[in-house]
PDB file of C-alpha atoms in Angstrom:
ATOM      1  CA  MET X   1     104.115  88.132 107.867  1.00 79.00           C
ATOM      2  CA  ALA X   2     102.848  91.897 106.866  1.00 79.00           C
ATOM      3  CA  ARG X   3     100.166  93.525 105.420  1.00 79.00           C
ATOM      4  CA  ASP X   4     101.649  94.864 102.244  1.00 79.00           C
ATOM      5  CA  VAL X   5      99.268  98.098 101.389  1.00 76.00           C
ATOM      6  CA  SER X   6     100.309  98.110  97.702  1.00 80.00           C
ATOM      7  CA  ARG X   7      98.697  94.606  96.925  1.00 80.00           C
ATOM      8  CA  ALA X   8      95.824  94.919  99.845  1.00 79.00           C
ATOM      9  CA  GLN X   9      96.654  91.686 100.951  1.00 80.00           C
ATOM     10  CA  TRP X  10      98.805  89.932 103.881  1.00 83.00           C
ATOM     11  CA  ARG X  11     102.080  88.262 102.918  1.00 81.00           C
ATOM     12  CA  THR X  12     104.691  86.656 104.654  1.00 78.00           C
ATOM     13  CA  PHE X  13     108.534  88.171 104.218  1.00 76.00           C
ATOM     14  CA  ARG X  14     111.975  87.045 105.162  1.00 73.00           C
ATOM     15  CA  ALA X  15     113.497  88.608 107.794  1.00 78.00           C
ATOM     16  CA  ASP X  16     116.856  88.535 106.489  1.00 80.00           C
ATOM     17  CA  ARG X  17     116.199  90.463 103.579  1.00 79.00           C
ATOM     18  CA  VAL X  18     114.759  93.184 105.447  1.00 78.00           C
ATOM     19  CA  ASP X  19     117.615  96.144 105.072  1.00 82.00           C
ATOM     20  CA  ARG X  20     115.438  98.970 107.003  1.00 81.00           C
ATOM     21  CA  LEU X  21     112.074 100.272 108.844  1.00 80.00           C
ATOM     22  CA  GLN X  22     110.992 103.232 107.573  1.00 81.00           C
ATOM     23  CA  PRO X  23     108.048 104.746 110.121  1.00 83.00           C
ATOM     24  CA  THR X  24     104.902 106.012 108.121  1.00 82.00           C
ATOM     25  CA  GLY X  25     103.831 108.067 111.323  1.00 85.00           C
ATOM     26  CA  HIS X  26     100.016 106.216 110.265  1.00 81.00           C
ATOM     27  CA  PRO X  27      98.268 103.317 112.487  1.00 81.00           C
ATOM     28  CA  ALA X  28      98.443 100.060 111.363  1.00 74.00           C
ATOM     29  CA  ASP X  29      95.197  98.372 110.016  1.00 71.00           C
ATOM     30  CA  LEU X  30      95.021  95.094 111.476  1.00 76.00           C
ATOM     31  CA  THR X  31      91.552  93.689 110.598  1.00 76.00           C
ATOM     32  CA  ASP X  32      90.994  90.493 110.069  1.00 80.00           C
ATOM     33  CA  PRO X  33      94.713  89.442 109.978  1.00 84.00           C
ATOM     34  CA  PRO X  34      95.488  85.463 108.909  1.00 83.00           C
ATOM     35  CA  ASP X  35      96.526  82.750 111.624  1.00 82.00           C
ATOM     36  CA  PRO X  36     100.566  83.685 110.782  1.00 81.00           C
ATOM     37  CA  ALA X  37     101.375  79.762 111.295  1.00 76.00           C
ATOM     38  CA  LEU X  38      98.771  78.967 108.440  1.00 75.00           C
ATOM     39  CA  LEU X  39      99.833  81.560 105.651  1.00 76.00           C
ATOM     40  CA  VAL X  40     103.375  80.344 106.176  1.00 73.00           C
ATOM     41  CA  SER X  41     102.334  76.418 105.493  1.00 70.00           C
ATOM     42  CA  ARG X  42     100.200  78.169 102.711  1.00 68.00           C
ATOM     43  CA  ASN X  43     102.907  80.102 101.209  1.00 67.00           C
ATOM     44  CA  ILE X  44     105.526  77.336 101.373  1.00 67.00           C
ATOM     45  CA  ALA X  45     103.179  74.473 100.619  1.00 62.00           C
ATOM     46  CA  ASN X  46     101.402  75.879  97.301  1.00 60.00           C
ATOM     47  CA  GLY X  47     103.819  79.457  96.387  1.00 63.00           C
ATOM     48  CA  PRO X  48     105.691  78.831  94.248  1.00 69.00           C
ATOM     49  CA  TYR X  49     104.539  76.081  91.975  1.00 78.00           C
ATOM     50  CA  PRO X  50     102.541  75.725  88.123  1.00 83.00           C
ATOM     51  CA  ARG X  51     100.461  73.104  89.248  1.00 86.00           C
ATOM     52  CA  SER X  52      98.011  72.746  92.142  1.00 86.00           C
ATOM     53  CA  ALA X  53      95.523  70.561  93.420  1.00 89.00           C
ATOM     54  CA  THR X  54      92.511  70.011  95.801  1.00 92.00           C
ATOM     55  CA  VAL X  55      92.106  66.557  97.216  1.00 95.00           C
ATOM     56  CA  ARG X  56      89.768  65.001 100.175  1.00 97.00           C
ATOM     57  CA  VAL X  57      91.659  62.683 102.162  1.00 96.00           C
ATOM     58  CA  PRO X  58      89.478  60.013 104.634  1.00 96.00           C
ATOM     59  CA  LEU X  59      91.391  61.533 107.405  1.00 96.00           C
ATOM     60  CA  PRO X  60      90.487  63.651 110.240  1.00 97.00           C
ATOM     61  CA  LEU X  61      92.317  67.191 110.405  1.00 95.00           C
ATOM     62  CA  HIS X  62      95.039  66.768 113.078  1.00 95.00           C
ATOM     63  CA  GLN X  63      95.815  62.899 111.230  1.00 95.00           C
ATOM     64  CA  ALA X  64      95.922  64.297 107.653  1.00 94.00           C
ATOM     65  CA  PRO X  65      99.159  65.992 108.448  1.00 92.00           C
ATOM     66  CA  ARG X  66     100.763  62.631 109.390  1.00 93.00           C
ATOM     67  CA  ILE X  67      99.872  62.248 105.642  1.00 93.00           C
ATOM     68  CA  VAL X  68     100.878  64.864 104.134  1.00 92.00           C
ATOM     69  CA  PRO X  69     103.154  67.183 106.015  1.00 89.00           C
ATOM     70  CA  ALA X  70     102.246  70.943 106.479  1.00 83.00           C
ATOM     71  CA  THR X  71     105.380  72.148 104.253  1.00 82.00           C
ATOM     72  CA  VAL X  72     103.525  70.158 101.210  1.00 86.00           C
ATOM     73  CA  GLY X  73     100.332  70.945 101.751  1.00 88.00           C
ATOM     74  CA  THR X  74      97.578  73.160 102.984  1.00 87.00           C
ATOM     75  CA  HIS X  75      94.653  71.549 105.323  1.00 91.00           C
ATOM     76  CA  ARG X  76      91.447  72.376 106.271  1.00 92.00           C
ATOM     77  CA  PRO X  77      88.618  70.182 107.586  1.00 96.00           C
ATOM     78  CA  ASP X  78      86.149  68.439 106.177  1.00 96.00           C
ATOM     79  CA  GLY X  79      83.601  67.137 108.282  1.00 94.00           C
ATOM     80  CA  PRO X  80      85.018  65.429 111.389  1.00 95.00           C
ATOM     81  CA  ASN X  81      86.274  62.859 109.409  1.00 96.00           C
ATOM     82  CA  ALA X  82      88.132  63.875 106.468  1.00 97.00           C
ATOM     83  CA  THR X  83      90.279  66.544 105.357  1.00 96.00           C
ATOM     84  CA  LEU X  84      90.825  69.214 102.398  1.00 95.00           C
ATOM     85  CA  VAL X  85      94.318  69.408 101.362  1.00 93.00           C
ATOM     86  CA  ASP X  86      95.356  72.011  98.802  1.00 90.00           C
ATOM     87  CA  ILE X  87      98.980  70.876  97.270  1.00 89.00           C
ATOM     88  CA  GLY X  88     101.374  72.368  94.837  1.00 86.00           C
ATOM     89  CA  GLY X  89     103.545  70.697  92.121  1.00 86.00           C
ATOM     90  CA  LEU X  90     105.697  71.221  89.194  1.00 86.00           C
ATOM     91  CA  ASP X  91     103.852  69.279  86.727  1.00 87.00           C
ATOM     92  CA  PRO X  92     100.563  67.327  86.474  1.00 87.00           C
ATOM     93  CA  ASP X  93     102.671  63.403  86.358  1.00 91.00           C
ATOM     94  CA  GLY X  94     104.648  64.722  89.599  1.00 90.00           C
ATOM     95  CA  LEU X  95     101.786  66.039  91.261  1.00 90.00           C
ATOM     96  CA  ALA X  96      99.909  62.782  90.505  1.00 91.00           C
ATOM     97  CA  ARG X  97     103.081  60.375  91.563  1.00 92.00           C
ATOM     98  CA  TYR X  98     103.532  62.110  95.068  1.00 92.00           C
ATOM     99  CA  LEU X  99      99.223  61.582  95.333  1.00 93.00           C
ATOM    100  CA  LEU X 100      99.498  58.126  94.493  1.00 93.00           C
ATOM    101  CA  GLY X 101     102.528  57.543  96.627  1.00 94.00           C
ATOM    102  CA  LEU X 102     100.447  58.404  99.485  1.00 92.00           C
ATOM    103  CA  ALA X 103      98.961  55.403  99.723  1.00 89.00           C
ATOM    104  CA  THR X 104      95.861  56.075 100.714  1.00 91.00           C
ATOM    105  CA  PRO X 105      92.449  56.465  99.347  1.00 91.00           C
ATOM    106  CA  LEU X 106      91.783  59.999  98.462  1.00 93.00           C
ATOM    107  CA  ARG X 107      89.826  62.263  95.852  1.00 94.00           C
ATOM    108  CA  VAL X 108      91.003  64.554  93.581  1.00 93.00           C
ATOM    109  CA  LEU X 109      88.403  67.964  93.635  1.00 93.00           C
ATOM    110  CA  ALA X 110      90.156  70.292  91.890  1.00 86.00           C
ATOM    111  CA  ARG X 111      92.845  71.044  89.870  1.00 80.00           C
ATOM    112  CA  SER X 112      94.376  74.475  87.972  1.00 78.00           C
ATOM    113  CA  ARG X 113      97.237  76.269  86.440  1.00 67.00           C
ATOM    114  CA  TYR X 114      98.901  79.318  87.976  1.00 55.00           C
ATOM    115  CA  GLY X 115     100.077  81.739  85.457  1.00 41.00           C
ATOM    116  CA  ARG X 116      99.045  80.068  82.640  1.00 38.00           C
ATOM    117  CA  PRO X 117      96.128  81.656  80.354  1.00 31.00           C
TER     118      PRO X 117
END
C-alpha cells in the first residue's frame, strides 16, 4: 500500500511488479492512512467489476464474513446487529444470483454501474 501522489489517493500495488525504487529526497506525507487490510479487501472485492451493490445483512460485523467473505465484499457495521456489505459483480443477473444464493435475509440499499455514463 502506498500513497499515489499523482492521483492523490491511497492505493495497493503488487510487490512483484516493482522493478526499481527511486528516493525523492522529500518526506512522505502519511496523513490519515487507511487500514491496509481493509484497502486490500476493498480492492479485491470491488475493484474490477462493472456493477456493484450495497446490501444490509442482519448479522453483526464479526459474523457477516462467514456469509460474504472479505475477498468478495467489503464490510462495515450498521448498528450492533447488522452489517453493510459492498459487493461487485460482472452483471446484474450474476450479482443477483450470488446474493440470492446466500440464503439469508438481506436488503439491497444501493446499486451502481462503473465506467458507464
